[in-house]
Every structure is written in structure tokens, then in C-alpha cells.
Amino acid sequence: MRADAPAIALEQVAKRYGKVEAVRDVSFTLPQGVLAALVGHNGAGKTTLMKMMLGLARPTAGRMLVLGRDPSAGGIEARRQLGCLPENVTFNAALTGREMIRFFARLKGESTKAADGLLERVGLGAAAGRRIGTYSKGMRQRLGLAQALLGSPRLLLLDEPTTGLDPEVRQGFWSILAEFVARGTTVLLSSHALEELEGKAERVIILDRGRVVADGAMDELRRLARLPVRIRVRLAAGASRDWLPSDAVVLQDRDACEVEMACAPEEKMDLLRRVAAEGRATDLDLLPPTLDELYAHFLQGRSDLEARP
Ligand SMILES: Nc1ncnc2c1ncn2[C@@H]1O[C@H](COP(=O)(O)OP(=O)(O)OP(=O)(O)O)[C@@H](O)[C@H]1O
């Protein structure tokens, strides 16, 4: 596969289960070496899309290329370059972490040493000799990640990888993924936890009832949605307040008064200049719209469209 070829290319892909249209007319391409997220409510079609990319389900319509090949054609070579972590991964509880990872390593043609190294990398070195049955949910997820990373995959498909993990384990997860992305691996993960994708996913694909309702870099989506920017300001003691916009909200007025105001993106600079004028503020925070707000915006757009006669 050429270095500039997309890692994933979908063209009008659909998947139907009887009367249920799990995936409808989905098209997108992902270049190599990016971390992208599929975001959507339960039943939006995230798992179905991943299953098709893994060759475990066949699209009812459309074309799909994963690492340059049709996944349902089942080429063994492409499979080797693909790592996956299913939702709620389960392993044989009677095996130790080390036995488990070595077993998968043999399947992938990977050395025992590399497998043990990955256990260390995900922080399971000390627990490698313990039976998986004694592992916490976070430890099992980390074992799952180590399994997915075997063989230095060019593409990682991770279904809700961080659900139920504590913040510290999550942080470790993200830093390992960033390391692989920096080496050229493409990561596509699904998530409900929108806020944690901020600053991590370069690309966000929002799905609703099987369809893509938005697709882009976070900044791009924010621009498209034109959601208001919020500015939180700490006022200087005794400063006049007559310059504040009428819809400014006072958050607290004890020691130093804190107010929050919102404005359209194109009015941001103007408002900032007013805030920054001599003697008015001692501090400010710019609060861009969150991914949650974006998500709500795009889903709202969708239902508006569907409500039309
Ligand atoms: N094997 C199947 N047979 C019938 N319907 C299915 C099957 N797999 C998925 N579906 C349906 O397809 C739709 C999409 O499901 P999918 O699991 O892909 O969603 P999801 O976004 O991954 O949701 P979740 O976050 O709950 O995992 C749902 O309505 C689901 O009930």
C-alpha cells in the first residue's frame, strides 16, 4: 500500500439486518497516521461499521477498502496489519496475562519477547503471572490493548476502549495510542465519552441512526456549527461593569467578581478587546464549545431535517 493511500475508504456503505438499517449510506476516507473517532448514541451503527471493517459482517451495499483491500475478501496478509479491541472484551479467566498475550502473539507470528514487552508497556508487567480472573476491568482492557497492539498494526480498530476506565488508566491508554499514531498507525475508535476526545482525536465522525451527520476536525466542526464562544472573566476589584453585555451572567461576586458571557464566533475579538481594556479584568478564560454541544447541534440539525414534511 502506498504511503499516501487511505487506511480506510468507505463509499456509500450500508448494512441492513432484516428491517433494521444499522448503517446507511456512509462514505468517508481516513488517511494513514491519524486518530479518528466514531461518535454516536447506542445503536448509531458504530459497532456494525467496525465489524464490516474487520470482515466480520458484509455490507449490504457500497464499497469498503481497509488497508487497500476489501475486508470481506478475508486476505490473511491484511489481517496481520490490523489490531482490534472489541467492546467488552473477554479472555479465558484461567490463563495468566502472560499466557494469554503469548498465545495471541503466536497467532500473529510475533515473538514472545515482543509480547512480554507490550504487557510492560500497558503497565501489566507486575501482574503478568496472575490469572486474568483476578484482573480488574481496567487491567482486562489494558490486556486487550496489548493484544490489539501485537505485530505493530498499521490500523487499530477500538470499540469503546476507554469505557469504565479510571482517569489514570485512560491517560495511559491515550499516551500509548499517541505513540503508535506518531509512528504512522491509524487509529479508529468509537466513543460515547465526547469530552475526552478533545485534543486527542484529529477527526470526529458523528453518527446518528446509521448515518454520518458530521465529519471533520474538531475546529472545522465548531466552525460549521457556529456555536457561541463563552468567555469567563474575573473583574478587577472596583472596576465599572457598565461595559458588560446585557446577557453576562455573574458566577460569583464574593472576593473577586466572576462573570461569563457568550458571543458569536465573529464577535469574539471585539468582545476580547472590550474585556482587555485598561482596568477591567484581572484574568480570563476562553471556553470554546464542547464536543457535547457540537454533538447536540448536529443531531438537532438531523431531526429538524427529518421533521420536515
Ligand atoms: N446482528 C444484528 N442483528 C440485528 N440487528 C442488529 C445486529 N447488530 C446490530 N443490530 C442493530 O443495528 C443497529 C446499530 O447497532 P450497533 O451495535 O452497530 O450500534 P452502536 O453504535 O455500536 O451501539 P452501541 O454503542 O450500543 O454499541 C441497532 O439498531 C442494533 O440493534
GROMACS .gro file of C-alpha atoms and ligand atoms in nm:
model
  340
    1MET     CA    1   0.000   0.000   0.000
    2ARG     CA    2   0.135   0.345  -0.090
    3ALA     CA    3   0.214   0.580   0.195
    4ASP     CA    4  -0.046   0.832   0.075
    5ALA     CA    5  -0.321   0.573   0.021
    6PRO     CA    6  -0.607   0.598   0.270
    7ALA     CA    7  -0.609   0.350   0.558
    8ILE     CA    8  -0.988   0.328   0.530
    9ALA     CA    9  -1.213   0.421   0.238
   10LEU     CA   10  -1.590   0.380   0.254
   11GLU     CA   11  -1.823   0.461  -0.029
   12GLN     CA   12  -2.197   0.461   0.031
   13VAL     CA   13  -2.174   0.166   0.264
   14ALA     CA   14  -2.498   0.026   0.403
   15LYS     CA   15  -2.580  -0.265   0.629
   16ARG     CA   16  -2.927  -0.398   0.685
   17TYR     CA   17  -3.034  -0.662   0.937
   18GLY     CA   18  -3.381  -0.758   0.824
   19LYS     CA   19  -3.582  -0.439   0.866
   20VAL     CA   20  -3.312  -0.262   1.068
   21GLU     CA   21  -3.089  -0.028   0.869
   22ALA     CA   22  -2.787  -0.038   1.101
   23VAL     CA   23  -2.565   0.163   0.862
   24ARG     CA   24  -2.697   0.389   0.584
   25ASP     CA   25  -2.505   0.547   0.301
   26VAL     CA   26  -2.180   0.600   0.492
   27SER     CA   27  -1.886   0.747   0.299
   28PHE     CA   28  -1.556   0.868   0.440
   29THR     CA   29  -1.184   0.815   0.398
   30LEU     CA   30  -0.920   0.816   0.668
   31PRO     CA   31  -0.557   0.883   0.582
   32GLN     CA   32  -0.277   0.686   0.747
   33GLY     CA   33  -0.135   0.805   1.078
   34VAL     CA   34  -0.438   0.979   1.228
   35LEU     CA   35  -0.652   0.917   1.532
   36ALA     CA   36  -1.019   0.940   1.444
   37ALA     CA   37  -1.330   0.881   1.649
   38LEU     CA   38  -1.671   0.746   1.560
   39VAL     CA   39  -1.914   0.911   1.793
   40GLY     CA   40  -2.279   0.826   1.843
   41HIS     CA   41  -2.552   0.716   2.080
   42ASN     CA   42  -2.627   0.350   2.144
   43GLY     CA   43  -2.742   0.187   1.824
   44ALA     CA   44  -2.593   0.458   1.598
   45GLY     CA   45  -2.408   0.192   1.397
   46LYS     CA   46  -2.052   0.222   1.532
   47THR     CA   47  -2.002  -0.145   1.612
   48THR     CA   48  -2.160  -0.253   1.284
   49LEU     CA   49  -1.920  -0.031   1.091
   50MET     CA   50  -1.623  -0.176   1.278
   51LYS     CA   51  -1.744  -0.531   1.224
   52MET     CA   52  -1.758  -0.465   0.849
   53MET     CA   53  -1.408  -0.315   0.854
   54LEU     CA   54  -1.288  -0.631   1.028
   55GLY     CA   55  -1.457  -0.851   0.768
   56LEU     CA   56  -1.694  -0.999   1.030
   57ALA     CA   57  -2.001  -0.863   0.855
   58ARG     CA   58  -2.058  -0.791   0.488
   59PRO     CA   59  -2.200  -0.459   0.369
   60THR     CA   60  -2.542  -0.487   0.206
   61ALA     CA   61  -2.439  -0.210  -0.033
   62GLY     CA   62  -2.143   0.012  -0.113
   63ARG     CA   63  -1.768  -0.030  -0.129
   64MET     CA   64  -1.521  -0.061   0.151
   65LEU     CA   65  -1.142  -0.072   0.143
   66VAL     CA   66  -0.941  -0.129   0.460
   67LEU     CA   67  -0.562  -0.102   0.418
   68GLY     CA   68  -0.625  -0.112   0.046
   69ARG     CA   69  -0.829  -0.433   0.047
   70ASP     CA   70  -1.187  -0.546   0.068
   71PRO     CA   71  -1.214  -0.676   0.427
   72SER     CA   72  -1.485  -0.929   0.345
   73ALA     CA   73  -1.249  -1.092   0.093
   74GLY     CA   74  -1.062  -1.214   0.404
   75GLY     CA   75  -0.697  -1.175   0.299
   76ILE     CA   76  -0.473  -1.302   0.577
   77GLU     CA   77  -0.199  -1.050   0.499
   78ALA     CA   78  -0.425  -0.750   0.564
   79ARG     CA   79  -0.549  -0.911   0.888
   80ARG     CA   80  -0.194  -0.921   1.021
   81GLN     CA   81  -0.170  -0.545   0.986
   82LEU     CA   82  -0.489  -0.487   1.173
   83GLY     CA   83  -0.530  -0.475   1.550
   84CYS     CA   84  -0.870  -0.469   1.715
   85LEU     CA   85  -1.022  -0.439   2.058
   86PRO     CA   86  -1.388  -0.538   2.070
   87GLU     CA   87  -1.633  -0.382   2.315
   88ASN     CA   88  -1.640  -0.575   2.644
   89VAL     CA   89  -1.350  -0.798   2.554
   90THR     CA   90  -1.342  -1.129   2.745
   91PHE     CA   91  -1.046  -1.358   2.789
   92ASN     CA   92  -1.006  -1.702   2.940
   93ALA     CA   93  -1.009  -1.624   3.313
   94ALA     CA   94  -0.798  -1.929   3.399
   95LEU     CA   95  -0.496  -1.811   3.196
   96THR     CA   96  -0.241  -1.564   3.323
   97GLY     CA   97  -0.193  -1.235   3.140
   98ARG     CA   98   0.141  -1.360   3.012
   99GLU     CA   99  -0.002  -1.690   2.881
  100MET     CA  100  -0.280  -1.501   2.708
  101ILE     CA  101  -0.062  -1.245   2.533
  102ARG     CA  102   0.187  -1.513   2.426
  103PHE     CA  103  -0.098  -1.719   2.282
  104PHE     CA  104  -0.214  -1.424   2.070
  105ALA     CA  105   0.147  -1.345   1.979
  106ARG     CA  106   0.186  -1.693   1.829
  107LEU     CA  107  -0.132  -1.642   1.625
  108LYS     CA  108   0.008  -1.317   1.489
  109GLY     CA  109   0.356  -1.457   1.426
  110GLU     CA  110   0.501  -1.221   1.687
  111SER     CA  111   0.788  -1.305   1.926
  112THR     CA  112   0.738  -1.388   2.294
  113LYS     CA  113   0.976  -1.107   2.380
  114ALA     CA  114   0.768  -0.850   2.194
  115ALA     CA  115   0.452  -0.982   2.364
  116ASP     CA  116   0.608  -0.950   2.709
  117GLY     CA  117   0.731  -0.602   2.617
  118LEU     CA  118   0.375  -0.496   2.532
  119LEU     CA  119   0.250  -0.622   2.868
  120GLU     CA  120   0.509  -0.399   3.030
  121ARG     CA  121   0.410  -0.109   2.807
  122VAL     CA  122   0.046  -0.127   2.917
  123GLY     CA  123   0.152  -0.146   3.281
  124LEU     CA  124   0.076  -0.514   3.338
  125GLY     CA  125   0.435  -0.631   3.381
  126ALA     CA  126   0.394  -0.693   3.755
  127ALA     CA  127   0.059  -0.872   3.708
  128ALA     CA  128   0.174  -1.085   3.412
  129GLY     CA  129   0.188  -1.403   3.623
  130ARG     CA  130  -0.159  -1.355   3.774
  131ARG     CA  131  -0.471  -1.523   3.640
  132ILE     CA  132  -0.694  -1.296   3.430
  133GLY     CA  133  -0.987  -1.391   3.653
  134THR     CA  134  -0.828  -1.175   3.925
  135TYR     CA  135  -0.784  -0.870   3.695
  136SER     CA  136  -0.994  -0.555   3.732
  137LYS     CA  137  -1.191  -0.419   3.436
  138GLY     CA  138  -0.913  -0.166   3.369
  139MET     CA  139  -0.649  -0.441   3.369
  140ARG     CA  140  -0.853  -0.651   3.126
  141GLN     CA  141  -0.890  -0.351   2.897
  142ARG     CA  142  -0.515  -0.296   2.909
  143LEU     CA  143  -0.457  -0.662   2.828
  144GLY     CA  144  -0.698  -0.617   2.538
  145LEU     CA  145  -0.500  -0.317   2.417
  146ALA     CA  146  -0.170  -0.508   2.441
  147GLN     CA  147  -0.331  -0.785   2.233
  148ALA     CA  148  -0.450  -0.529   1.974
  149LEU     CA  149  -0.102  -0.377   1.953
  150LEU     CA  150   0.072  -0.708   1.877
  151GLY     CA  151   0.255  -0.710   1.546
  152SER     CA  152   0.278  -0.327   1.518
  153PRO     CA  153  -0.053  -0.294   1.332
  154ARG     CA  154  -0.098  -0.027   1.067
  155LEU     CA  155  -0.460   0.009   1.166
  156LEU     CA  156  -0.621  -0.017   1.510
  157LEU     CA  157  -0.997  -0.052   1.546
  158LEU     CA  158  -1.103   0.002   1.907
  159ASP     CA  159  -1.467  -0.027   2.011
  160GLU     CA  160  -1.536   0.192   2.316
  161PRO     CA  161  -1.185   0.130   2.452
  162THR     CA  162  -1.200   0.368   2.747
  163THR     CA  163  -1.550   0.296   2.879
  164GLY     CA  164  -1.538   0.221   3.250
  165LEU     CA  165  -1.170   0.305   3.296
  166ASP     CA  166  -1.048   0.530   3.573
  167PRO     CA  167  -0.882   0.859   3.469
  168GLU     CA  168  -0.526   0.741   3.528
  169VAL     CA  169  -0.567   0.427   3.317
  170ARG     CA  170  -0.739   0.635   3.049
  171GLN     CA  171  -0.446   0.873   3.037
  172GLY     CA  172  -0.210   0.580   2.989
  173PHE     CA  173  -0.430   0.448   2.710
  174TRP     CA  174  -0.423   0.779   2.523
  175SER     CA  175  -0.048   0.817   2.553
  176ILE     CA  176   0.013   0.468   2.411
  177LEU     CA  177  -0.222   0.541   2.121
  178ALA     CA  178  -0.047   0.873   2.053
  179GLU     CA  179   0.286   0.688   2.036
  180PHE     CA  180   0.153   0.449   1.772
  181VAL     CA  181  -0.011   0.727   1.572
  182ALA     CA  182   0.321   0.915   1.569
  183ARG     CA  183   0.476   0.605   1.410
  184GLY     CA  184   0.214   0.604   1.135
  185THR     CA  185  -0.056   0.375   1.275
  186THR     CA  186  -0.413   0.481   1.201
  187VAL     CA  187  -0.648   0.453   1.497
  188LEU     CA  188  -1.024   0.449   1.463
  189LEU     CA  189  -1.209   0.424   1.790
  190SER     CA  190  -1.569   0.457   1.891
  191SER     CA  191  -1.676   0.653   2.192
  192HIS     CA  192  -1.959   0.798   2.394
  193ALA     CA  193  -1.723   0.998   2.609
  194LEU     CA  194  -1.709   1.307   2.394
  195GLU     CA  195  -1.525   1.532   2.633
  196GLU     CA  196  -1.222   1.305   2.649
  197LEU     CA  197  -1.172   1.323   2.272
  198GLU     CA  198  -1.087   1.692   2.293
  199GLY     CA  199  -0.728   1.739   2.191
  200LYS     CA  200  -0.687   1.370   2.105
  201ALA     CA  201  -0.897   1.288   1.802
  202GLU     CA  202  -0.789   1.478   1.493
  203ARG     CA  203  -1.105   1.376   1.321
  204VAL     CA  204  -1.452   1.318   1.455
  205ILE     CA  205  -1.724   1.137   1.264
  206ILE     CA  206  -2.066   1.178   1.423
  207LEU     CA  207  -2.317   0.902   1.351
  208ASP     CA  208  -2.687   0.906   1.414
  209ARG     CA  209  -2.916   0.615   1.333
  210GLY     CA  210  -2.668   0.469   1.088
  211ARG     CA  211  -2.587   0.791   0.903
  212VAL     CA  212  -2.294   1.031   0.918
  213VAL     CA  213  -2.432   1.363   1.039
  214ALA     CA  214  -2.097   1.543   1.069
  215ASP     CA  215  -1.737   1.464   0.980
  216GLY     CA  216  -1.433   1.682   1.029
  217ALA     CA  217  -1.159   1.811   1.251
  218MET     CA  218  -1.289   1.942   1.581
  219ASP     CA  219  -1.220   2.305   1.481
  220GLU     CA  220  -1.390   2.257   1.147
  221LEU     CA  221  -1.700   2.115   1.312
  222ARG     CA  222  -1.705   2.405   1.555
  223ARG     CA  223  -1.688   2.649   1.264
  224LEU     CA  224  -1.967   2.467   1.083
  225ALA     CA  225  -2.187   2.461   1.390
  226ARG     CA  226  -2.118   2.831   1.466
  227LEU     CA  227  -2.186   2.770   1.832
  228PRO     CA  228  -2.126   3.067   2.062
  229VAL     CA  229  -1.791   3.107   2.230
  230ARG     CA  230  -1.803   3.169   2.604
  231ILE     CA  231  -1.564   3.397   2.788
  232ARG     CA  232  -1.523   3.381   3.164
  233VAL     CA  233  -1.377   3.694   3.317
  234ARG     CA  234  -1.252   3.783   3.662
  235LEU     CA  235  -1.324   4.152   3.711
  236ALA     CA  236  -1.073   4.386   3.870
  237ALA     CA  237  -1.179   4.500   4.218
  238GLY     CA  238  -1.395   4.808   4.196
  239ALA     CA  239  -1.400   4.804   3.814
  240SER     CA  240  -1.704   4.950   3.643
  241ARG     CA  241  -1.947   4.699   3.498
  242ASP     CA  242  -2.136   4.916   3.256
  243TRP     CA  243  -1.942   4.776   2.958
  244LEU     CA  244  -2.063   4.419   3.024
  245PRO     CA  245  -2.304   4.277   2.765
  246SER     CA  246  -2.659   4.265   2.900
  247ASP     CA  247  -2.665   3.884   2.891
  248ALA     CA  248  -2.347   3.844   3.100
  249VAL     CA  249  -2.404   3.606   3.391
  250VAL     CA  250  -2.245   3.672   3.730
  251LEU     CA  251  -2.100   3.341   3.851
  252GLN     CA  252  -1.983   3.462   4.187
  253ASP     CA  253  -1.949   3.800   4.348
  254ARG     CA  254  -1.763   3.739   4.674
  255ASP     CA  255  -1.390   3.823   4.678
  256ALA     CA  256  -1.349   3.885   4.304
  257CYS     CA  257  -1.647   3.904   4.074
  258GLU     CA  258  -1.654   3.637   3.801
  259VAL     CA  259  -1.880   3.673   3.500
  260GLU     CA  260  -1.944   3.461   3.196
  261MET     CA  261  -2.061   3.592   2.861
  262ALA     CA  262  -2.124   3.437   2.524
  263CYS     CA  263  -2.082   3.574   2.175
  264ALA     CA  264  -2.093   3.464   1.814
  265PRO     CA  265  -1.752   3.342   1.686
  266GLU     CA  266  -1.708   3.651   1.465
  267GLU     CA  267  -1.769   3.883   1.762
  268LYS     CA  268  -1.508   3.714   1.977
  269MET     CA  269  -1.219   3.951   1.907
  270ASP     CA  270  -1.434   4.256   1.961
  271LEU     CA  271  -1.554   4.128   2.298
  272LEU     CA  272  -1.199   4.033   2.396
  273ARG     CA  273  -1.082   4.387   2.324
  274ARG     CA  274  -1.355   4.525   2.550
  275VAL     CA  275  -1.261   4.285   2.828
  276ALA     CA  276  -0.893   4.369   2.794
  277ALA     CA  277  -0.943   4.745   2.817
  278GLU     CA  278  -0.744   4.911   3.097
  279GLY     CA  279  -0.852   4.824   3.450
  280ARG     CA  280  -1.147   4.595   3.371
  281ALA     CA  281  -1.030   4.237   3.417
  282THR     CA  282  -0.754   4.054   3.602
  283ASP     CA  283  -0.798   3.720   3.425
  284LEU     CA  284  -0.999   3.549   3.155
  285ASP     CA  285  -1.067   3.204   3.016
  286LEU     CA  286  -1.194   3.134   2.667
  287LEU     CA  287  -1.434   2.843   2.665
  288PRO     CA  288  -1.484   2.706   2.314
  289PRO     CA  289  -1.797   2.499   2.251
  290THR     CA  290  -1.752   2.148   2.382
  291LEU     CA  291  -1.781   1.839   2.171
  292ASP     CA  292  -2.103   1.760   2.358
  293GLU     CA  293  -2.257   2.087   2.241
  294LEU     CA  294  -2.141   2.014   1.888
  295TYR     CA  295  -2.290   1.670   1.903
  296ALA     CA  296  -2.623   1.805   2.023
  297HIS     CA  297  -2.613   2.067   1.747
  298PHE     CA  298  -2.560   1.821   1.466
  299LEU     CA  299  -2.816   1.575   1.598
  300GLN     CA  300  -3.064   1.861   1.630
  301GLY     CA  301  -2.997   1.956   1.266
  302ARG     CA  302  -3.071   1.600   1.166
  303SER     CA  303  -3.405   1.581   1.349
  304ASP     CA  304  -3.505   1.921   1.208
  305LEU     CA  305  -3.448   1.781   0.860
  306GLU     CA  306  -3.643   1.467   0.938
  307ALA     CA  307  -3.930   1.664   1.088
  308ARG     CA  308  -3.985   1.844   0.758
  309PRO     CA  309  -4.280   1.727   0.553
  310LIG     N1  310  -2.667  -0.887   1.435
  310LIG     C1  311  -2.765  -0.797   1.438
  310LIG     N2  312  -2.893  -0.833   1.407
  310LIG     C2  313  -2.993  -0.743   1.408
  310LIG     N3  314  -2.977  -0.613   1.436
  310LIG     C3  315  -2.854  -0.571   1.468
  310LIG     C4  316  -2.742  -0.660   1.472
  310LIG     N4  317  -2.632  -0.589   1.506
  310LIG     C5  318  -2.673  -0.462   1.525
  310LIG     N5  319  -2.806  -0.451   1.502
  310LIG     C6  320  -2.885  -0.325   1.510
  310LIG     O1  321  -2.822  -0.229   1.431
  310LIG     C7  322  -2.824  -0.100   1.492
  310LIG     C8  323  -2.683  -0.048   1.511
  310LIG     O2  324  -2.617  -0.125   1.612
  310LIG     P1  325  -2.463  -0.107   1.653
  310LIG     O3  326  -2.432  -0.213   1.753
  310LIG     O4  327  -2.381  -0.101   1.532
  310LIG     O5  328  -2.467   0.035   1.722
  310LIG     P2  329  -2.356   0.104   1.812
  310LIG     O6  330  -2.347   0.246   1.766
  310LIG     O7  331  -2.232   0.025   1.813
  310LIG     O8  332  -2.424   0.100   1.955
  310LIG     P3  333  -2.358   0.068   2.098
  310LIG     O9  334  -2.295   0.195   2.142
  310LIG    O10  335  -2.478   0.031   2.179
  310LIG    O11  336  -2.261  -0.045   2.081
  310LIG     C9  337  -2.902  -0.119   1.621
  310LIG    O12  338  -3.036  -0.085   1.597
  310LIG    C10  339  -2.887  -0.267   1.651
  310LIG    O13  340  -2.997  -0.314   1.724
   0.00000   0.00000   0.00000
